[in-house]
Short mmCIF file of C-alpha atoms in Angstrom, two decimals:
data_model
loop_
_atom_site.label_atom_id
_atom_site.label_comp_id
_atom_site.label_asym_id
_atom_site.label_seq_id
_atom_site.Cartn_x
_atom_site.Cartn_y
_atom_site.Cartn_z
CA UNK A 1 59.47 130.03 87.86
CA UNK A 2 57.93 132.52 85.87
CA UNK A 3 55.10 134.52 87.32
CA UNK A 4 52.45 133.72 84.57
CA UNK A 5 52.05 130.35 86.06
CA UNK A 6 50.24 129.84 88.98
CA UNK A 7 47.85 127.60 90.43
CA UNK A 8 44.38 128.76 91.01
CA UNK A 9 41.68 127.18 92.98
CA UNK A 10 39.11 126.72 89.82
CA UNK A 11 42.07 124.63 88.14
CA UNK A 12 39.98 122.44 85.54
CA UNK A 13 38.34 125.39 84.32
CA UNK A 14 40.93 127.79 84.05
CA UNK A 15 43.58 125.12 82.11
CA UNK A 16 40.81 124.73 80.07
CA UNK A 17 40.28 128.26 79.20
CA UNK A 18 43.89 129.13 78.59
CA UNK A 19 44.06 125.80 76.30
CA UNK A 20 41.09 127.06 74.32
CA UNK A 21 42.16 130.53 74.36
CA UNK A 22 45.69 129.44 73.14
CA UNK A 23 44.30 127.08 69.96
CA UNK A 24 42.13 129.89 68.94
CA UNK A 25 45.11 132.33 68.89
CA UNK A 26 47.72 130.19 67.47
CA UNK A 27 44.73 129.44 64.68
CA UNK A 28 43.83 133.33 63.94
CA UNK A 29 47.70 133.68 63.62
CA UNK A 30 47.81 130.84 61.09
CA UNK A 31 49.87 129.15 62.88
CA UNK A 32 48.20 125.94 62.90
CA UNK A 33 44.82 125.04 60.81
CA UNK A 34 41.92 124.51 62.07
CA UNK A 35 41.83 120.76 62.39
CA UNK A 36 45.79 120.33 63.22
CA UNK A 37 44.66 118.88 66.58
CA UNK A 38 42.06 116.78 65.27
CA UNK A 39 44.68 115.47 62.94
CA UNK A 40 47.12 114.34 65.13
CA UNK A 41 44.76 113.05 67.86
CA UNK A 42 43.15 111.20 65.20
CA UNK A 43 46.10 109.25 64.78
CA UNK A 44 46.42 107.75 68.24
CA UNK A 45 42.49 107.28 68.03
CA UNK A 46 41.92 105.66 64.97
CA UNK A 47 45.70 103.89 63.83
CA UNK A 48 48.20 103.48 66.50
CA UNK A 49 45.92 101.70 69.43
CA UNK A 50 45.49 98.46 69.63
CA UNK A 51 42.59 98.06 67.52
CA UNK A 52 43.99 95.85 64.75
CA UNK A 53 45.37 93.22 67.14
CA UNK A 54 42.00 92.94 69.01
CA UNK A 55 40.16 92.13 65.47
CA UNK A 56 43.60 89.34 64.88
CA UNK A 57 43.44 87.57 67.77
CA UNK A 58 39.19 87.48 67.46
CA UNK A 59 39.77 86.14 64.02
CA UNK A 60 42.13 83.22 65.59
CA UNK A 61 39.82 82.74 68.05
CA UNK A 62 36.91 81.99 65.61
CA UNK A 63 39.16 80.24 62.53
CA UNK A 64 41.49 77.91 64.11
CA UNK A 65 42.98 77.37 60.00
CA UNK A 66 43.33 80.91 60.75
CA UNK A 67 45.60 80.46 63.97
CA UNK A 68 47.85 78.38 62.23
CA UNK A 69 48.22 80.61 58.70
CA UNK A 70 49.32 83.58 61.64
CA UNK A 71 51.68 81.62 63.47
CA UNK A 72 53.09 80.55 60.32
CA UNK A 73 53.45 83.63 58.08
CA UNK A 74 52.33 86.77 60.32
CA UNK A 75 52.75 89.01 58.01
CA UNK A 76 50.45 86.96 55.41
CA UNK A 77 47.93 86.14 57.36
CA UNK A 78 47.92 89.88 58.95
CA UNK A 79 47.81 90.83 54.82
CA UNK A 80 44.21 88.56 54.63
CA UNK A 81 42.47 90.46 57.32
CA UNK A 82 42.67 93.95 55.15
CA UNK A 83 42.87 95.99 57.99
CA UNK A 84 41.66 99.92 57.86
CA UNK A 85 44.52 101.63 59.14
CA UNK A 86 47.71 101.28 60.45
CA UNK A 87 49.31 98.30 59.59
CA UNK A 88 52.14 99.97 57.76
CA UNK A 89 53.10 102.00 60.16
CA UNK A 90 56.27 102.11 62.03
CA UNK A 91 58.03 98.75 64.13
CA UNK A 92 55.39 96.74 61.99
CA UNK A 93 58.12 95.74 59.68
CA UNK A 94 58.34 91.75 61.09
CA UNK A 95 55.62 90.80 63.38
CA UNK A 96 55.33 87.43 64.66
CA UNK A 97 52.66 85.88 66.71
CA UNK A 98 52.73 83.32 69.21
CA UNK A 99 49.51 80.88 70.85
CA UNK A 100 48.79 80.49 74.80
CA UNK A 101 47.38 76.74 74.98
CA UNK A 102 46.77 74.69 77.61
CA UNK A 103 50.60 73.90 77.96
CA UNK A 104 52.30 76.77 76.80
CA UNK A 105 52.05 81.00 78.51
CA UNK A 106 53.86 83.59 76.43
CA UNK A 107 55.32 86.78 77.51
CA UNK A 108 56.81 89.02 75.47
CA UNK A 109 59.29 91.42 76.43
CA UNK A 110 62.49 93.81 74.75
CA UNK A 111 65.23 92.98 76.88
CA UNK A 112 67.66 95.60 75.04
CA UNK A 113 65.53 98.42 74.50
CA UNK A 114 61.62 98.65 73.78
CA UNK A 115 60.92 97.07 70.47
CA UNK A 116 57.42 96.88 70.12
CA UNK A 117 54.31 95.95 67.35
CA UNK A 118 52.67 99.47 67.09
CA UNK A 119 50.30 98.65 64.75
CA UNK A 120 48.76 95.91 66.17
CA UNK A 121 48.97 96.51 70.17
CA UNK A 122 49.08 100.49 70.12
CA UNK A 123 50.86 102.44 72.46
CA UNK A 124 53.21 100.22 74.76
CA UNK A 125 52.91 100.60 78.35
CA UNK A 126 55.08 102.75 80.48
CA UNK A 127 56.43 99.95 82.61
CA UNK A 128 57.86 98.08 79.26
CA UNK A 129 60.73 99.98 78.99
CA UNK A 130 61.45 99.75 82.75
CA UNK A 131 65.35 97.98 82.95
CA UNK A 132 63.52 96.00 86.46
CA UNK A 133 60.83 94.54 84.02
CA UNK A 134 63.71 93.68 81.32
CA UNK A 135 65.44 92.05 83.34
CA UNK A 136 63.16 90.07 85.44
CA UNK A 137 60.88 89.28 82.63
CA UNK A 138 63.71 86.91 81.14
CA UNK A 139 65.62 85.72 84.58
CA UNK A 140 61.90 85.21 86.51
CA UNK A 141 59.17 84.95 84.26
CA UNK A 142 56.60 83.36 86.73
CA UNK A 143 57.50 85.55 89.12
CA UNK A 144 56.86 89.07 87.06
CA UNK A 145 53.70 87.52 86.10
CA UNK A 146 52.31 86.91 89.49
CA UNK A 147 53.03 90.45 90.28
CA UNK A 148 50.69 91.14 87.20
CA UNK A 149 48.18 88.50 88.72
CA UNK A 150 48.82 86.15 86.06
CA UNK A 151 49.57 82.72 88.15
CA UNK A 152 51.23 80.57 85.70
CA UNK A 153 50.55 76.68 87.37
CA UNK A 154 53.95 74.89 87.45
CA UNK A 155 52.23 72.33 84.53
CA UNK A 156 52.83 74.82 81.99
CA UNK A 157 55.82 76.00 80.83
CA UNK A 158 56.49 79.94 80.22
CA UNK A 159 57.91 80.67 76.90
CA UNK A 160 59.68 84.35 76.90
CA UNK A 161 59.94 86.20 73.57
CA UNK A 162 62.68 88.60 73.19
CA UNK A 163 61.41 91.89 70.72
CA UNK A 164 64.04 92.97 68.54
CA UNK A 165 64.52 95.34 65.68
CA UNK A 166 64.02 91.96 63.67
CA UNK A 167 61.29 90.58 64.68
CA UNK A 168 58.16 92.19 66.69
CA UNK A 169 56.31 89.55 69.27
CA UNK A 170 52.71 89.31 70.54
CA UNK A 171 50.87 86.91 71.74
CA UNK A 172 47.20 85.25 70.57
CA UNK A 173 45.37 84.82 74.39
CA UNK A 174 43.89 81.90 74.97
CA UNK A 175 39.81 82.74 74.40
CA UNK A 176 38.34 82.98 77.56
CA UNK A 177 35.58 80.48 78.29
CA UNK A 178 31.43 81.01 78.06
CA UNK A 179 32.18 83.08 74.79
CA UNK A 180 30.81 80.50 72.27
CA UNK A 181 27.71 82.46 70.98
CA UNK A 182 29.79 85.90 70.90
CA UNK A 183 30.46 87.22 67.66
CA UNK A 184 34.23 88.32 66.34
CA UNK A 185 33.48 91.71 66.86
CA UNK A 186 32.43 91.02 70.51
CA UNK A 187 35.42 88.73 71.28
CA UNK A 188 37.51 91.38 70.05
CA UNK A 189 36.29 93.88 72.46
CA UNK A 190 37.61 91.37 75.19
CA UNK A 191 41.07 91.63 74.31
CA UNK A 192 43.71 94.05 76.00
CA UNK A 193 47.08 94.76 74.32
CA UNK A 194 48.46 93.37 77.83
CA UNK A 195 46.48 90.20 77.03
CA UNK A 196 48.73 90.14 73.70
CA UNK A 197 51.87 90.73 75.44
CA UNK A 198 51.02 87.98 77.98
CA UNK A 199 51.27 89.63 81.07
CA UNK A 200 47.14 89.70 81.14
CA UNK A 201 44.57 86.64 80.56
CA UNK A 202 42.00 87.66 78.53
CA UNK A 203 38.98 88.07 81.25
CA UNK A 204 35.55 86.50 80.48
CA UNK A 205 32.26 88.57 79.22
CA UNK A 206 30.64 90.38 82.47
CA UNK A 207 27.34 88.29 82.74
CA UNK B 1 62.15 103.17 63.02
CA UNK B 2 59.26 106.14 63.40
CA UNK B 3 58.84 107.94 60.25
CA UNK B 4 55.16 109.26 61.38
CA UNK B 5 55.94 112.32 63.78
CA UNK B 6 53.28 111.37 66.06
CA UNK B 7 54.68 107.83 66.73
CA UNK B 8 58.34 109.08 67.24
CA UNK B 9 56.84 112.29 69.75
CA UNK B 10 55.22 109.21 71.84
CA UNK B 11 58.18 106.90 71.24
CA UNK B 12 60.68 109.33 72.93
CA UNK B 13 58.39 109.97 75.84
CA UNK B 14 58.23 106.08 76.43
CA UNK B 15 58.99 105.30 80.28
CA UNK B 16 60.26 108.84 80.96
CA UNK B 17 59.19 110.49 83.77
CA UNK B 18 57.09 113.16 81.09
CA UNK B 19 55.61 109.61 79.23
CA UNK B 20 51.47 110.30 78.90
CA UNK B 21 48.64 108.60 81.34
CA UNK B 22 47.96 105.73 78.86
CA UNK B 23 45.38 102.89 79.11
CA UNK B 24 44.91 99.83 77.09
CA UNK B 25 47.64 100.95 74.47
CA UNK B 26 45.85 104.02 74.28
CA UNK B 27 46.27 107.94 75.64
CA UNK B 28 44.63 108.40 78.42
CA UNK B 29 42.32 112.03 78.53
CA UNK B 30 40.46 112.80 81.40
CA UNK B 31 38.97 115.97 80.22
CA UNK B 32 38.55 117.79 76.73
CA UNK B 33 41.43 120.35 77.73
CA UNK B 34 43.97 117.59 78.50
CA UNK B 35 43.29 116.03 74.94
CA UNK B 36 43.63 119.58 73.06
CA UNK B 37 46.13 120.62 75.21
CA UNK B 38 48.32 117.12 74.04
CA UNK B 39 47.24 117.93 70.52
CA UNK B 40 48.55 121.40 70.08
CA UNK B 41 51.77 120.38 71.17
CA UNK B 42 52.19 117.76 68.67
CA UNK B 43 50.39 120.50 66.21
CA UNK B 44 52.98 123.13 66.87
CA UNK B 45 56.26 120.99 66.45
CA UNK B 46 55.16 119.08 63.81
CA UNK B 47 54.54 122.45 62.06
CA UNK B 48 58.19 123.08 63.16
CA UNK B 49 58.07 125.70 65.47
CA UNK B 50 60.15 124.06 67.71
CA UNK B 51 61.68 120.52 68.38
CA UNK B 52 60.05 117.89 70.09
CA UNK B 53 62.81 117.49 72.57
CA UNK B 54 62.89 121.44 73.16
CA UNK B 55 59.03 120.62 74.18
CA UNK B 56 60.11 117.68 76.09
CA UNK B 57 62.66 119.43 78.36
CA UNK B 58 60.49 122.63 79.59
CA UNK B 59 58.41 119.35 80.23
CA UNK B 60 60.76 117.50 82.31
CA UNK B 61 61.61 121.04 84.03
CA UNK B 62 57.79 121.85 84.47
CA UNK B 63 57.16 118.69 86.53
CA UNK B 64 60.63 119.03 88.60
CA UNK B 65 59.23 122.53 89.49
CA UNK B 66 56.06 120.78 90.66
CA UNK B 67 58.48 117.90 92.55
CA UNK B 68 60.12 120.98 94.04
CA UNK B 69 57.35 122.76 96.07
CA UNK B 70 56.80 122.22 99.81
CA UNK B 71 54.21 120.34 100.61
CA UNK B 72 52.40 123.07 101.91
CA UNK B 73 52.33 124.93 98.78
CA UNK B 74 52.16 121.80 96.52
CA UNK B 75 48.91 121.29 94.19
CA UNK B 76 47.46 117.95 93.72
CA UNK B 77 49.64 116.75 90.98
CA UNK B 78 48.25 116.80 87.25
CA UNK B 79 49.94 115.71 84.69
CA UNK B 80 48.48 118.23 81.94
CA UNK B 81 48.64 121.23 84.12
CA UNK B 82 52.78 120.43 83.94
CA UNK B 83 52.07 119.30 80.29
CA UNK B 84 50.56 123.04 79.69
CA UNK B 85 52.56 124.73 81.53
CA UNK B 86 55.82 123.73 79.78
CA UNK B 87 53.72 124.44 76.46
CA UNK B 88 52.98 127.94 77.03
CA UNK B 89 56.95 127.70 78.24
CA UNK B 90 58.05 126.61 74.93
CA UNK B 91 55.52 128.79 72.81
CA UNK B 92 57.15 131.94 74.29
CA UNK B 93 60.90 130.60 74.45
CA UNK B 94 60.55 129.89 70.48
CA UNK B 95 59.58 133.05 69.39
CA UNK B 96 56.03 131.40 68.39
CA UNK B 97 54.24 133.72 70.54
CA UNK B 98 55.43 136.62 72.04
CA UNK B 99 54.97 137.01 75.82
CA UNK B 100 52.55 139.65 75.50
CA UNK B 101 50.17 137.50 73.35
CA UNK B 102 50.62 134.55 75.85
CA UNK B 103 49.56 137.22 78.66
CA UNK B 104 46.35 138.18 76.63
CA UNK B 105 45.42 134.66 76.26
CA UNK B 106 45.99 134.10 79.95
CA UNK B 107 43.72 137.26 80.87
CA UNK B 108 41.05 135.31 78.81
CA UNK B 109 40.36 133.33 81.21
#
């Protein structure tokens, strides 16, 4: 290990000195601009979150004509919603959405790799890649989602969608209840990107 | 397929052991530094001075160091102290910044 790295006692502080004092050099060097961090960052905070499926499903939620025009033609009804950012960005080629209802849970998983709708769920999780998850997620469905504290009742069945470099999954919730006077912008401030891969219910307002 | 840099530099991190504290499909950034220091690292190979996976593996090294300690000498663990660390690694190791200006930004502190 090399002896400019060490581990002092004020450790916050200092990584945030050397951080600062390592931007401003690599600036006055021209190096990088002045907003090259900003940039990036900006990406991940603005385009590839899950910010445009949040708004989707809240638009379902409110426009049940809506609902069906998704499930039908994703891509279409995706199109209506004129969406800031994002939606052409990568693995957002051939989205499809599936509905929770009273008889039917989703899950969505990528049992050969990690295929996964960027633009409208964001980052994926660091567990969705995991070969235990793959594998479970299609031979014991009911089981994984326990573990996530999703209790499926034996009533329903569990339909598992398998992400592929054809066709991109995620799932509209089912709206949680005492949300009737909430507004679409509300509702989608309720919904998770685990909520749209199924392995989360979407959890009622906090009164 | 990622044709934006910064989706492909997340992409090949996904469920690696050097993958990003995330949170609701977002990073997750407990302090300023942690954000900048992400940010600069993305800055610097996007500008080309060195691949992502060159970044990636002083990374990977940076936090088996960390796995490597005794427990007696071992520091809480921090993901962006690794994360910096195997920056300033690959800064000097590409020629971006010569050791002597990484030790004058270090004595900044």
């Amino acid at each position: 290990m090399s002896d400019i790295f060490g581990f002092p006692q004020d450790r916050e502080a200092t990584s945030a000195a050397k951080v600062r004092a390592l931007e401003a050099l690599l600036i006055e060097k021209g190096v990088i601009g002045s907003d090259s961090v900003d940039t990036v960052l900006r990406h991940f905070e603005t385009v590839a979150g899950p910010f445009n499926g949040a708004r989707i499903v809240a638009r379902a939620w409110v426009d049940p004509a809506y609902q069906q025009r998704l499930i039908a033609n994703t891509p279409s009804a995706i199109a209506e919603l004129d969406l800031p950012a994002g939606m052409a960005g990568a693995e957002g080629e051939h989205m499809a959405a599936v509905a929770n209802d009273a008889h039917v849970h989703n899950l969505i998983i990528c049992t050969l790799c990690s295929c996964y709708p960027w633009p409208v769920l964001g980052l994926p999780p660091y567990w969705y890649k995991d070969p235990v998850f793959r594998a479970r997620g299609v031979r014991e469905p009911r089981a994984v989602l326990r573990e996530f504290g999703v209790d499926v009742p034996e009533t329903k069945e569990v339909k598992v969608w398998d992400s592929s470099a054809q066709i991109r999954w995620f799932v509209i919730p089912e709206r949680p209840a005492n949300t009737d006077g909430m507004s679409e912008a509300e509702l989608a401030s309720l919904v998770t990107p685990e909520s749209m891969m199924g392995v989360a219910l979407v959890a009622p307002p906090q009164a | 397929m990622f044709t934006r840099f910064e989706e492909y530099a997340a992409a090949a991190m996904l469920g690696e052991p050097d993958s990003p504290p995330r949170l609701d499909g977002k990073l997750f950034f407990s302090n300023r530094w942690e954000r900048d220091v992400f940010g600069l690292a993305l800055s610097l190979s996007k500008a080309g001075c060195f691949e992502w996976e060159a970044f990636r593996q002083c990374l990977i090294a940076s936090i088996a160091r960390w796995e490597a300690l005794d427990c007696a000498n071992q520091p809480r663990w921090d993901y962006y102290e690794r994360f910096l660390e195997a920056l300033l690694s690959v800064t000097e190791s590409s020629g971006t910044l010569s050791r002597a200006e990484l030790e004058r930004v270090l004595a900044e502190r």
